Every structure is written in structure tokens, then in C-alpha cells.
XYZ file of C-alpha atoms in Angstrom:
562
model
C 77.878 127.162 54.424
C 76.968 123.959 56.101
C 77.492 123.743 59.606
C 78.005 119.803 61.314
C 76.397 119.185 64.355
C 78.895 118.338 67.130
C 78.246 114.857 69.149
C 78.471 116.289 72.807
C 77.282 114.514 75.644
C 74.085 116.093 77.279
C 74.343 117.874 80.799
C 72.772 114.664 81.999
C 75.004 112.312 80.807
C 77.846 114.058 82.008
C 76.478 114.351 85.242
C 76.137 110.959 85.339
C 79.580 110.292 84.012
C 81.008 112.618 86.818
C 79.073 110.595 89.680
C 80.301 107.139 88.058
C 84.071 109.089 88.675
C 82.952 110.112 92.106
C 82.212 107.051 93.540
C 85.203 105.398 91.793
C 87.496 108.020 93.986
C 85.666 107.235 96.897
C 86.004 103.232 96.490
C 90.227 104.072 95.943
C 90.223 106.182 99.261
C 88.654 103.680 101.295
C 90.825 101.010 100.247
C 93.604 103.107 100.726
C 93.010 104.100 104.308
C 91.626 100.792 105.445
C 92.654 100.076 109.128
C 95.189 103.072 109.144
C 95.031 105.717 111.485
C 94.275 109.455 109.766
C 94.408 112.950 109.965
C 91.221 115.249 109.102
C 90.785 119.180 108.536
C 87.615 120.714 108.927
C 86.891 124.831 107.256
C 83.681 126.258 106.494
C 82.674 128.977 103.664
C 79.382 130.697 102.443
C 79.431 131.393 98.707
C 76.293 133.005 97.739
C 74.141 132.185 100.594
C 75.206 128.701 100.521
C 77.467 127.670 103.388
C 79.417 124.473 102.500
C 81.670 122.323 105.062
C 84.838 121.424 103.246
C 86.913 118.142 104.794
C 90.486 117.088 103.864
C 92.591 113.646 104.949
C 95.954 113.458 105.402
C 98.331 110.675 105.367
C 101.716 109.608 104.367
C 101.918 107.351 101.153
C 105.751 106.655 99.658
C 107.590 108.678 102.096
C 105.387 112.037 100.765
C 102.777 113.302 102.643
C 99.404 112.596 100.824
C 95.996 114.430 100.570
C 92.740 113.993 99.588
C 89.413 115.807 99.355
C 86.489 113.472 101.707
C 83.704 116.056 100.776
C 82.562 119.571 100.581
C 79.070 119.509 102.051
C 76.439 121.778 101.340
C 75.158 122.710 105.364
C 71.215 123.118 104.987
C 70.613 123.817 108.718
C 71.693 125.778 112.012
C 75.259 124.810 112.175
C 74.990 123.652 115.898
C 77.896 121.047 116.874
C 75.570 118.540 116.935
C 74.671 118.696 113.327
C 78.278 119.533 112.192
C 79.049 116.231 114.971
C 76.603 114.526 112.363
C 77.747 115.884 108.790
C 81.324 114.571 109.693
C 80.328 111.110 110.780
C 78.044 110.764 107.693
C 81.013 112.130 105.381
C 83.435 109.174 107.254
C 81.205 106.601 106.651
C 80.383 107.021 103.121
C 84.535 106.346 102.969
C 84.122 103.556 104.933
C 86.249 105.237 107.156
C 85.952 104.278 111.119
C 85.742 106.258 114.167
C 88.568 104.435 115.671
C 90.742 105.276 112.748
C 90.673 109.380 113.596
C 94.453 110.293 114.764
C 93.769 113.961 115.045
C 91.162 116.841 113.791
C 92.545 120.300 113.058
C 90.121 123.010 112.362
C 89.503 126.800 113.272
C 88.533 128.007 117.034
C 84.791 128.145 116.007
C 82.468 127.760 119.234
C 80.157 125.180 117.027
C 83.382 123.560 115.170
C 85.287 122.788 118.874
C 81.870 121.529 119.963
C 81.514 119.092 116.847
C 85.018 118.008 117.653
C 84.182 117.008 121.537
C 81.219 115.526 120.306
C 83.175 113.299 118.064
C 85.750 112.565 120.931
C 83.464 111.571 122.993
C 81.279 109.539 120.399
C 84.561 107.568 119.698
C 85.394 106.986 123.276
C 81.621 105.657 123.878
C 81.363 102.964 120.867
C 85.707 102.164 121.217
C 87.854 100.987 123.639
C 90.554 102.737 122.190
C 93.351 105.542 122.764
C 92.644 108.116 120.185
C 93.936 111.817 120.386
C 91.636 114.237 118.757
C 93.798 117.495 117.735
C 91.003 120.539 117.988
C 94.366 123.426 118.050
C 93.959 125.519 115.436
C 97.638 126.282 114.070
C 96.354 128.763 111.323
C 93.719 130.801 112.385
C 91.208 130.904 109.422
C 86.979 131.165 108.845
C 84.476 129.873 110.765
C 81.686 127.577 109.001
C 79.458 130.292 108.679
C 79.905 133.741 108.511
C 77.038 135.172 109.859
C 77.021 134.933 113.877
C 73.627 134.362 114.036
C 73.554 130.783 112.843
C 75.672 130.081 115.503
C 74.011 127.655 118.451
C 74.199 129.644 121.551
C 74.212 126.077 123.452
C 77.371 125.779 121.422
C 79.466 128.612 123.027
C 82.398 127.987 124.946
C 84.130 130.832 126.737
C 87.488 131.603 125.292
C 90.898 131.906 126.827
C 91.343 135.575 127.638
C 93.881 137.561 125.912
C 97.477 138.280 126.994
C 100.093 140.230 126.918
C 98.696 142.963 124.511
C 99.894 146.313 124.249
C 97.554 149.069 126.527
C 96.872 152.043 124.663
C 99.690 154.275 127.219
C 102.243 151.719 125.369
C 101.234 152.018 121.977
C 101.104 155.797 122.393
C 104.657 155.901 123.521
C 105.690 153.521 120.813
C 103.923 155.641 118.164
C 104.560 159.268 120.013
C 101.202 159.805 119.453
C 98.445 161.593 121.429
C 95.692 158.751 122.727
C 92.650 160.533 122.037
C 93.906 161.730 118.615
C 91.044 159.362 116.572
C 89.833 160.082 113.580
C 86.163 159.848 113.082
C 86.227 158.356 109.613
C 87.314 155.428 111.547
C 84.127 154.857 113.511
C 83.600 151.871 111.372
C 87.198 150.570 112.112
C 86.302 151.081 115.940
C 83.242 149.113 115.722
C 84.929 145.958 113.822
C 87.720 146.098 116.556
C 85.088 145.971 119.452
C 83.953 142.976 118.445
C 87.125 141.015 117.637
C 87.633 142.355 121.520
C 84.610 141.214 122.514
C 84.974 137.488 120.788
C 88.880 137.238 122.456
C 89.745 136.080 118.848
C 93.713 137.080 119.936
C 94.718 133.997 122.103
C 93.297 131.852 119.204
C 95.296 132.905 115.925
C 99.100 131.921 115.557
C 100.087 134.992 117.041
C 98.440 137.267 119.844
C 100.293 139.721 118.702
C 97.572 139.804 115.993
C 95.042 141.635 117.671
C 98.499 143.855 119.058
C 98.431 145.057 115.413
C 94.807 145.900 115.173
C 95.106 148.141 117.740
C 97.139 150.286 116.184
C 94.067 151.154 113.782
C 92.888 153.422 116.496
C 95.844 155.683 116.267
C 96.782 158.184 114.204
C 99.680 156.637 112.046
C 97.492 153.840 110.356
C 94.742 155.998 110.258
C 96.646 158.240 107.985
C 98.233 155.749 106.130
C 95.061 154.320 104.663
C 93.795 157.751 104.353
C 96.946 158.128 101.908
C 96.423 154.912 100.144
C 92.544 155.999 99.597
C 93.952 158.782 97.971
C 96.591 157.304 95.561
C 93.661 154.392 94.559
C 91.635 157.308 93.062
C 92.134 157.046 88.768
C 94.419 159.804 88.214
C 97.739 158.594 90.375
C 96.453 154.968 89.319
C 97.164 156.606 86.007
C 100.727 157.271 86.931
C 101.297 154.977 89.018
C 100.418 152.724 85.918
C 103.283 154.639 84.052
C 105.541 154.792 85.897
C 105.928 151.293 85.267
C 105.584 150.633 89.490
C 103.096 148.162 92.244
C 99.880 149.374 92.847
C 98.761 150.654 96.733
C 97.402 148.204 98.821
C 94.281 149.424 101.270
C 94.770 146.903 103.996
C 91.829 144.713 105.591
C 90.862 144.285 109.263
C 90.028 140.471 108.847
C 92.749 139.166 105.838
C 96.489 138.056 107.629
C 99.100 140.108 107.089
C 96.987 142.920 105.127
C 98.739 145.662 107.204
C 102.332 144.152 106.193
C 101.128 144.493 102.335
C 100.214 147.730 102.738
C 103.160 149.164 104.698
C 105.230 147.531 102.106
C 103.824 148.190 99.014
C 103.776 152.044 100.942
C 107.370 152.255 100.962
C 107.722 151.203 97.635
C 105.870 154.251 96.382
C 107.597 156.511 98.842
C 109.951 158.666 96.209
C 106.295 158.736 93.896
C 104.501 159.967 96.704
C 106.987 162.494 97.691
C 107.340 163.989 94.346
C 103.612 164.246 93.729
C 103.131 165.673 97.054
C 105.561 168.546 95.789
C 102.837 169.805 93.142
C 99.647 167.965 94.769
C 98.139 170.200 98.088
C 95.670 167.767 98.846
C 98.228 165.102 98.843
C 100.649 167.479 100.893
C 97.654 167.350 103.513
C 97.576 163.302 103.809
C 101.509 162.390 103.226
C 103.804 161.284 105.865
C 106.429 163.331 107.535
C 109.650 162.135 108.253
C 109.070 160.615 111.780
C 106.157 158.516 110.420
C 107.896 157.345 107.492
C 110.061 155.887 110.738
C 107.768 154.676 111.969
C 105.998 152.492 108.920
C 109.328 151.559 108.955
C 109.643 149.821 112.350
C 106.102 148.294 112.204
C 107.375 146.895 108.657
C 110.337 145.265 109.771
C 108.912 143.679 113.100
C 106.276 142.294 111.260
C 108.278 140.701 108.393
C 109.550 137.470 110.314
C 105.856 137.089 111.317
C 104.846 137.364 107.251
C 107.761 134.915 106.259
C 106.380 132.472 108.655
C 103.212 132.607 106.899
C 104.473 131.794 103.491
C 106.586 129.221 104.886
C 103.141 127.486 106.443
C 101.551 127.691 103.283
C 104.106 124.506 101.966
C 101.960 121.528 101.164
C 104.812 119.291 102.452
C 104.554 120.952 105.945
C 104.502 118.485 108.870
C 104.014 119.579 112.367
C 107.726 119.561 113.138
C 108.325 122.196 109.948
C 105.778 123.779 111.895
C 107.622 123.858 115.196
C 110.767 125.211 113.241
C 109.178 127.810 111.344
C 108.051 129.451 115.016
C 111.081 129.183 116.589
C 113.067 131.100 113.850
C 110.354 133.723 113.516
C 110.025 134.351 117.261
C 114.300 134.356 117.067
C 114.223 136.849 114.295
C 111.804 139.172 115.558
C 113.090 138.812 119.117
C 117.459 139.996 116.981
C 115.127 143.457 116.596
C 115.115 144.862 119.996
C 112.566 147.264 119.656
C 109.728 148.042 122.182
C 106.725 146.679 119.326
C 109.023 143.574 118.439
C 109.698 142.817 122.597
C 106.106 142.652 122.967
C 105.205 140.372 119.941
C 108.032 138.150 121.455
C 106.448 137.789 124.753
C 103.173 137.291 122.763
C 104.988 134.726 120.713
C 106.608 132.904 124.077
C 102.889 133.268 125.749
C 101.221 131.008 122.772
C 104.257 128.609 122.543
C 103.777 127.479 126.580
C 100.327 126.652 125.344
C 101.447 124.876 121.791
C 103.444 122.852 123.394
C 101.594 121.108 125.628
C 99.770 119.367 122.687
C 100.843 115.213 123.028
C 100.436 115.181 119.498
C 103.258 118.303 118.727
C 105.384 116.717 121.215
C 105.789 112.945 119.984
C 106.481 114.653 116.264
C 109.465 116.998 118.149
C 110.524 113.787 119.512
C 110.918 111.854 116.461
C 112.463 114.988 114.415
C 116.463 114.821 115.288
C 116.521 118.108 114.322
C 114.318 119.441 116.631
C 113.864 116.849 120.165
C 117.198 118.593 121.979
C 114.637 121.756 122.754
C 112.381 118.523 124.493
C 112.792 118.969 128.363
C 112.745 115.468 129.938
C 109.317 115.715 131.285
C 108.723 116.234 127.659
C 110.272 113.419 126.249
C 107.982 111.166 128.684
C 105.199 112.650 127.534
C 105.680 112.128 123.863
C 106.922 108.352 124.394
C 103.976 107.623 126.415
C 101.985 109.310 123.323
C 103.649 107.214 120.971
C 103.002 103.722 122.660
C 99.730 104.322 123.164
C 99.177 104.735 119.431
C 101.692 101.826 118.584
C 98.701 99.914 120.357
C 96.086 101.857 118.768
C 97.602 100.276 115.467
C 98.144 96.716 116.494
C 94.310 96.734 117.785
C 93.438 98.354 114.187
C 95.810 95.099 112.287
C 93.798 92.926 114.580
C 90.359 94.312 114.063
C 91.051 94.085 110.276
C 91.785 90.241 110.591
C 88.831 89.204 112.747
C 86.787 91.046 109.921
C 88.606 89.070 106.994
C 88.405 86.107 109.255
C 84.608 87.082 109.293
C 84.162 87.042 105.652
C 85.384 83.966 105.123
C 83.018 81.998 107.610
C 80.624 83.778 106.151
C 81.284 82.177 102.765
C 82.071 78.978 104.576
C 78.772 78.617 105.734
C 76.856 79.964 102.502
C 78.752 76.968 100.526
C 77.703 74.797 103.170
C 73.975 75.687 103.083
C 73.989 74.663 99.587
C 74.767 71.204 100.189
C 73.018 71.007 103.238
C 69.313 70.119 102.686
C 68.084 68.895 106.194
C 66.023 71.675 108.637
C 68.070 70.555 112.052
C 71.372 68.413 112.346
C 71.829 67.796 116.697
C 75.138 66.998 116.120
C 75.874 70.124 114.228
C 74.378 71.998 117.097
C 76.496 69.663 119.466
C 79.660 70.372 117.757
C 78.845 74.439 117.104
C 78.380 74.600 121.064
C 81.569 72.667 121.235
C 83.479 75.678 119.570
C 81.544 78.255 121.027
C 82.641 77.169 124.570
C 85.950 76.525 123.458
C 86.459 79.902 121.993
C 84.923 81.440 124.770
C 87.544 79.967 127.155
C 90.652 80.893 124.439
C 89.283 84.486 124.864
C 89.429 84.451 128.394
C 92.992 83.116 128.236
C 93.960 85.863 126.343
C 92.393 88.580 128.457
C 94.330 87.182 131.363
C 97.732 87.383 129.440
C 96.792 90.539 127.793
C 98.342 93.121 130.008
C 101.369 90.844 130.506
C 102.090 90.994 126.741
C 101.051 94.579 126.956
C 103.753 95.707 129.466
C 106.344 93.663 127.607
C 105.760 95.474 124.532
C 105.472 98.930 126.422
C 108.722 97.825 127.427
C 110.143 96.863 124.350
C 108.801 100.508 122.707
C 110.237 102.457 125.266
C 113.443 100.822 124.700
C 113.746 101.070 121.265
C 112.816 105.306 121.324
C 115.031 106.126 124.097
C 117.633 104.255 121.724
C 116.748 106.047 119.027
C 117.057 109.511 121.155
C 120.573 108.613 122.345
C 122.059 106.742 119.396
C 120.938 109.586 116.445
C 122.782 112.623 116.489
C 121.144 116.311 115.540
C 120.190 117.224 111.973
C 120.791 120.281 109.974
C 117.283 122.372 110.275
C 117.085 121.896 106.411
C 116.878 118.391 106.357
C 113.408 117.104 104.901
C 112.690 115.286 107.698
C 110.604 112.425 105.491
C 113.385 111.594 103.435
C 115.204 111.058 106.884
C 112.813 108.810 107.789
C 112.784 106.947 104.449
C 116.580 105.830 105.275
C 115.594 104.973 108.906
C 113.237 102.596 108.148
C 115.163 99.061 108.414
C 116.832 100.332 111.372
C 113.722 101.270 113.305
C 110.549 99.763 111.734
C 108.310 100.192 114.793
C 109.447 103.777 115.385
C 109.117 104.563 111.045
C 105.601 103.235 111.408
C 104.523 105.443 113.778
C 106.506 108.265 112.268
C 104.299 107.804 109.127
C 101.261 108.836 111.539
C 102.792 111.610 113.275
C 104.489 113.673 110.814
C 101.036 113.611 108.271
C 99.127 115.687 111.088
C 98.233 118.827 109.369
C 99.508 122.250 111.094
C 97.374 124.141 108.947
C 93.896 124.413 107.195
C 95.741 125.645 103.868
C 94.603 122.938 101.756
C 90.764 123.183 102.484
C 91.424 127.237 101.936
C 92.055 126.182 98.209
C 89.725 124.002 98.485
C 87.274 126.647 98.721
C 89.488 128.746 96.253
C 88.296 126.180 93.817
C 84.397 126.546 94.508
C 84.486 129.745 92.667
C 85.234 127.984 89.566
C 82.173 125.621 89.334
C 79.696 127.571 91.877
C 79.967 131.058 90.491
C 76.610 134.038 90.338
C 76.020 132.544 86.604
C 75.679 129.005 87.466
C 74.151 129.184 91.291
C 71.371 126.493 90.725
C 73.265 123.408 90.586
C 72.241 121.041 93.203
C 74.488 120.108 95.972
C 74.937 116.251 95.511
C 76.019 117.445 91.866
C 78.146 120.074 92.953
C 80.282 117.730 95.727
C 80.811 115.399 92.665
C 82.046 117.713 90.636
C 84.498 119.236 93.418
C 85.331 115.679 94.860
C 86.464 114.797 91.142
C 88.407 117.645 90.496
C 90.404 118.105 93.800
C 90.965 114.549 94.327
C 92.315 114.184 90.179
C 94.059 117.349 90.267
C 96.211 116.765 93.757
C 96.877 113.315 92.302
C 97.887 115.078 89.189
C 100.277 116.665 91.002
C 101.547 113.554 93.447
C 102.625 111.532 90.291
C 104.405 114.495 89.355
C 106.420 114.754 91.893
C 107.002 111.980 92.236
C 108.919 111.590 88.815
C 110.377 114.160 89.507
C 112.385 112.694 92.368
């Protein structure tokens, strides 16, 4: 049987075909985000000994919120702040993206990444004259760039907050009626991972304190038996009947995944009639199963920590603005606080503890002030704040329009004066020198003119902004919680242009790293143990085309859909 020999493309010529679509993605992002101000989110990952920098953008296009995939760079030395500082510049500028047009950076509470952030803030305040806001609050608590500590810079370290409002172990032994020093030694591994999430005050950083609340109750006896149940239903034979029973598989929570303790208690009390009919004919189940008290008690820790889990899934949304954010607290500290228990009181004070420190972010505050649905929680000092926020980047934006002219304006002269040397055969023309001295001088002085008048017309249109949004926050009544906030926005925009622009800016501030987590959820695919080799410039095309194609992919189709 004869066999025809397929015309594929060789490895090289699709590599090349894949860098021709690379650099055709980058040329449409640049254009795209000329002269506008942006959003960026910074995550790291290590996938077989390779640690990689990923780097999203976020802005609003049509009314939707739009992102796209800058890079994710391959980091081939110590990850110090000042090379991170670097790899970010280098990554902006191969966009043709400037400094001056960075609105905010969110990323993770990583000593080096908050160092590579200041770095940048304070390269952009050294090379501009301009009012930029640089956004280094982690909303979503997630990797650092590197896993192992030791590549850390210890130059890099900054000494964290200190931790709040956690539950001493005489609390959580009254909350669990447990003995204190009842510890089980299997757990000696446990101990040792929680002594060092101590040690690193990771609590005060994640979107709850209450976090490292939870962790503690690893220490005690109730968890500790719990996962010493689970252990012993993941073993073949009650997988076996578990598997026949036609029901969800245990869960064996994990000290450094969110809401892994949730999963487990829940999937727990799903299997609770199982467990207690097996542990009717099983002794060494009888040994590990709960009594009735603890059952209680999985019971309580399960329902304080579900508002906190559907908070999560609500932050996951890829239409999430900081102001969906702000909501998604509020009701989850409301709904935990409706329990009145002694575990939910102190994740509320936890909760309360963070939010004093949230909202004292300029950038949170000016979104909350342009969301109707959300400014009446605004106190009046507040309110200042966030209108004094939002002129300054009203400015920010006229000086990026202007900058963007004077460079057109550039390009032409420039062609001028090319055209001109063409028909223009003599070595030195006096008069020409005369007449260029002329308009030197003369611009010189129009310059000058300007700078005089400039703070004038500054303070009238200060005036003229702060007019317009304390308009806006007495003329528009509150919304319904549920209203998409960008459609609102869509219908406001003949009635307050100046206030829509700037909305466009606030509300595409990322509250969470989610979208450079799936980033890295999509590594797996092209970098996986049977293809490890591929080089790194060929492995950032390859993600750059399929992130950037595939969210596109999925922006058109929304967008029909509407």
C-alpha cells in the first residue's frame, strides 16, 4: 500500500512563521496603547528549573475591559529588584510602551517584586515630570517569582507589616475545646511549614489575615484528625467504594493552595453517612472518625469560611474592576460577620483590620468615587482624596495628548527638512541660518509665555474638574449593587465626557493577578518534561501568540454576543 508523503512545514519554518505572528501582535499592542495610560500585573513561576516572569496589560477598549499578554520572560539570573526593575523596562519598550504611560502595577508582596516596583517609581519620577500612581497592593495574594528563597537578594528585603488580630492558641483552644498541648507528632512537618509562614508575616499580606488564623488550627487536634481520616479514605479500597457509590472523592487539603481547608471540610461532610457506615464494620476507621462534637465543629469552621470561599470565586471574574472588588469584600465581611460565632468575630475584625489599610489606596478610592453604587460608604475626607486623584491624572492625560502631538509635529519637520535637502545643493545658506535663529528665539519666547500662563490655565481646569465630579456626586443617585458598572458608564458618556475618560482608566486597574495565574496555567501546555529544550525567545513567541489570539478569541465573542 502506498503511503503519500504529507507537505508539512519544518520545525524551522514554523518557528519562523510564529515569530513573523509575534511581532505582528506586538506592532497591534503598541498602536493600541499609544499615549494612553495602563495597567500592568506582574507573577512569577518556576516550571522545571526555569523561572519565567509573566506580565499582563489592562485597559478598557468598547466599554469591556481588555487584556493582553506583554511577555513571559525566561529570568536567567538572581532575581534581585534591580534586574526584575530591568526585565520590566526592557519588556515595555519592546511595546513601545512609555514610562510615563504606567497608571498602576499590581503584583504579589514579594520582597524583590515590591523592590522592582519602587525602582520603577522612582525611575519614572527621575526621567518625567509627571503624576503617576504606581499600585504595588497585592489584592490576591499569589507566588512569588521564584520559589526557592535563596535566589532572593537579601539587599532586597523589606520588613513586613506585623500581623494582627490573630487568634492565640488559649482562644483557639476554647473555640475547638481542645487541650493545647494535644499535637500530634505526625505533624512535625506541618509545624515546621507554619514556622516559617510565621516567621515571613505572610498574614497581613493575603486578602484576609484571617488566613494564617486558619493555619493555626493545623496544630490542634481537630484538623489533625481530619486529614488523618482523609489519608485513610484516599487508600484504594474505600477509593473503590467511594468510586461506587457513585459519590466526590476526599480532598487532603494543602498548607500553601487558598481555600484547601474549605475543600476538604466540604467534600468531608459530603462523605459523612459513607464514613459512618464504614466505620460500623471498619476498626481502624472507628479509631480515626469523628465523634459527634467534631462533626460540630467541621461544621462551624465550614460555614465561617464559606463567605470567604465565595469571595474567591467571585474575584476570579475576568470582568472584575476594582469597585467589583470593593463590593465583593464588603458582602463577605457582612456575611461572615450575620454568623456570630467566636471563629467568624475574629475573621471579621481581621477582615475590618485589612480594609483600614485597603482603603487608603488613592487609586481604590477615585474608582469608589466614580461607582454610584458604591461612593455613599466614601467619608468626605475620602471623597477629597479621590477627586484630587482624579485631576491629577486628568492632567497626566492632557500632558500624554500633548506629548503625542509634539512627536507627530516632530515627524513631520523631520520629513520637511529631508525633502528640502534634496533640492538644496549649496554647503551654507546665512540667511537660512538668519531666519532658523529667527524661529528659534521666537519659539523660545512662546515657551516662556506659556510657562507663565501655565498654572493659571492649570487652576482653571482644576476648577472646572472639581466642579464637574462634585456634580456628578450630587446629581446621580445610588445604583443597584448588580449593576455592571461599565455599561453604566457607556450611557454616561455624553453627559460627562471628562469624568467617562478617566473612568476608562480607573475601572481597568486589575484587583487581582488571576489572569497571569492562567497565564502560567498555559505554560504547561507548550513547556512540559517531554519538550524542556526549547529556547526561551521561542518559547515567549509561542506563549505571546497563543494568549494574545486566544483572549482576543474570546473578546470578539463577546462581543457578538452583546
Amino acid at each position: 500500500m502506498d503511503f503519500k508523503r504529507r507537505n508539512l512545514p519544518s520545525t524551522l519554518t514554523r518557528l519562523r512563521n510564529v515569530h513573523a505572528e509575534s511581532l505582528l501582535i506586538q506592532d497591534e499592542i503598541a498602536n493600541e496603547v499609544q499615549s494612553k495610560l495602563i495597567s500592568l500585573k506582574l507573577d512569577g513561576v518556576t516550571r522545571l528549573n526555569r523561572a519565567f516572569l509573566g506580565v499582563n496589560m489592562q485597559y478598557i477598549v468598547d466599554d469591556c475591559i481588555k487584556l493582553r499578554t506583554l511577555g513571559l520572560v525566561e529570568l536567567t539570573e538572581s532575581h534581585t529588584g534591580i534586574y526584575l526593575k530591568e526585565t520590566i523596562l526592557n519588556i515595555l519598550k519592546k511595546f513601545k510602551i512609555e514610562q510615563n504611560q504606567l497608571y498602576t502595577i499590581t503584583s504579589d508582596n514579594g520582597a524583590n517584586m515590591l523592590k522592582a516596583i519602587n525602582l520603577v517609581e522612582e525611575e519614572i519620577s527621575s526621567t518625567v515630570a509627571a503624576t503617576t500612581e504606581l499600585n504595588d497592593e497585592s489584592i490576591e495574594e499569589t507566588a512569588d517569582v521564584s520559589s526557592d528563597s535563596s535566589s532572593y537578594d537579601s539587599s532586597d528585603s523589606a520588613e513586613a507589616a506585623p500581623v494582627t488580630n490573630l487568634l492565640d492558641d488559649e482562644q483557639i483552644a476554647v473555640l475547638l475545646n481542645e487541650d493545647i498541648e494535644c499535637v500530634d507528632k505526625e505533624y512535625e512537618e506541618t509545624e515546621h511549614v507554619l514556622n516559617r509562614i510565621e516567621s515571613a508575616n505572610l498574614g497581613d499580606c493575603s486578602i484576609f489575615n484571617g488566613k494564617l488564623t486558619i493555619l493555626y488550627f493545623y496544630k490542634y487536634k481537630l484538623l489533625n484528625k481530619v486529614r488523618l481520616l482523609v489519608r485513610k479514605l484516599r487508600n484504594q479500597t474505600y477509593i473503590y467504594l467511594i468510586k461506587e457509590e457513585k459519590l466526590k472523592l476526599p480532598i487532603l487539603d494543602c498548607l500553601t493552595r487558598w481555600h484547601s481547608t474549605f475543600d476538604m471540610l466540604e467534600r468531608l461532610q459530603h462523605l459523612k453517612a459513607f464514613i459512618q457506615n464504614m466505620a460500623a464494620n471498619d476498626p481502624k476507621l472507628r479509631k480515626v472518625q469523628l465523634n459527634h462534637l467534631e462533626w460540630q465543629q467541621v461544621d462551624i469552621l465550614f460555614t465561617t469560611l464559606l463567605p470567604a470561599k465565595m469571595c474567591t470565586k467571585k474575584l476570579q471574574y475576568e470582568q472584575l474592576t476594582l469597585t467589583d472588588f470593593y463590593g465583593a469584600w464588603i458582602a463577605c465581611r457582612i456575611e461572615t460577620e450575620s454568623l456570630n460565632n467566636a471563629f467568624s468575630d475574629k475573621l471579621v475584625q481581621c477582615l475590618r483590620s485589612r480594609e483600614q489599610n485597603i482603603m487608603n489606596n488613592q487609586v481604590l478610592l477615585a474608582a469608589i468615587f466614580l461607582d454610584p453604587r458604591f461612593n455613599i460608604t466614601l467619608t468626605e475626607y475620602q471623597c477629597n482624596i479621590a477627586i484630587t486623584h482624579l485631576i491629577n491624572i486628568w492632567f497626566h492625560i492632557k500632558e500624554l495628548e500633548m506629548s503625542q502631538v509634539d512627536s507627530n509635529n516632530a515627524n513631520i519637520e523631520n520629513e520637511n527638512s529631508i525633502d528640502e535637502s534634496l533640492t538644496d545643493n549649496y554647503d551654507t545658506d546665512r540667511l537660512e541660518d538668519f531666519l532658523k535663529q529667527k524661529e528659534s528665539d521666537n519659539q523660545c519666547s512662546s515657551i516662556s509665555s506659556s510657562t507663565s500662563s501655565q498654572p493659571n490655565s492649570q487652576n482653571s481646569i482644576s476648577t472646572k474638574m472639581v466642579t464637574l465630579l462634585k456634580t456628578f456626586q450630587l446629581d446621580e443617585k445610588r445604583l443597584n449593587h448588580k449593576t455592571n458598572i461599565l455599561e453604566y458608564w457607556k450611557t454616561m458618556k455624553k453627559k460627562y465626557p471628562e469624568i467617562y475618560q478617566l473612568s476608562q482608566i480607573v475601572f481597568s486597574v486589575p484587583a487581582t493577578q488571576v489572569s497571569v495565574e492562567r497565564l502560567f496555567s498555559g505554560l504547561k501546555f507548550i513547556l512540559s518534561p517531554y519538550r524542556c529544550n526549547i529556547t526561551p525567545k521561542h518559547l515567549e513567541d509561542q506563549l505571546l501568540v497563543r494568549t494574545n489570539r486566544l483572549f482576543e478569541k474570546n473578546y470578539k465573542k463577546k462581543n457578538s454576543q452583546e
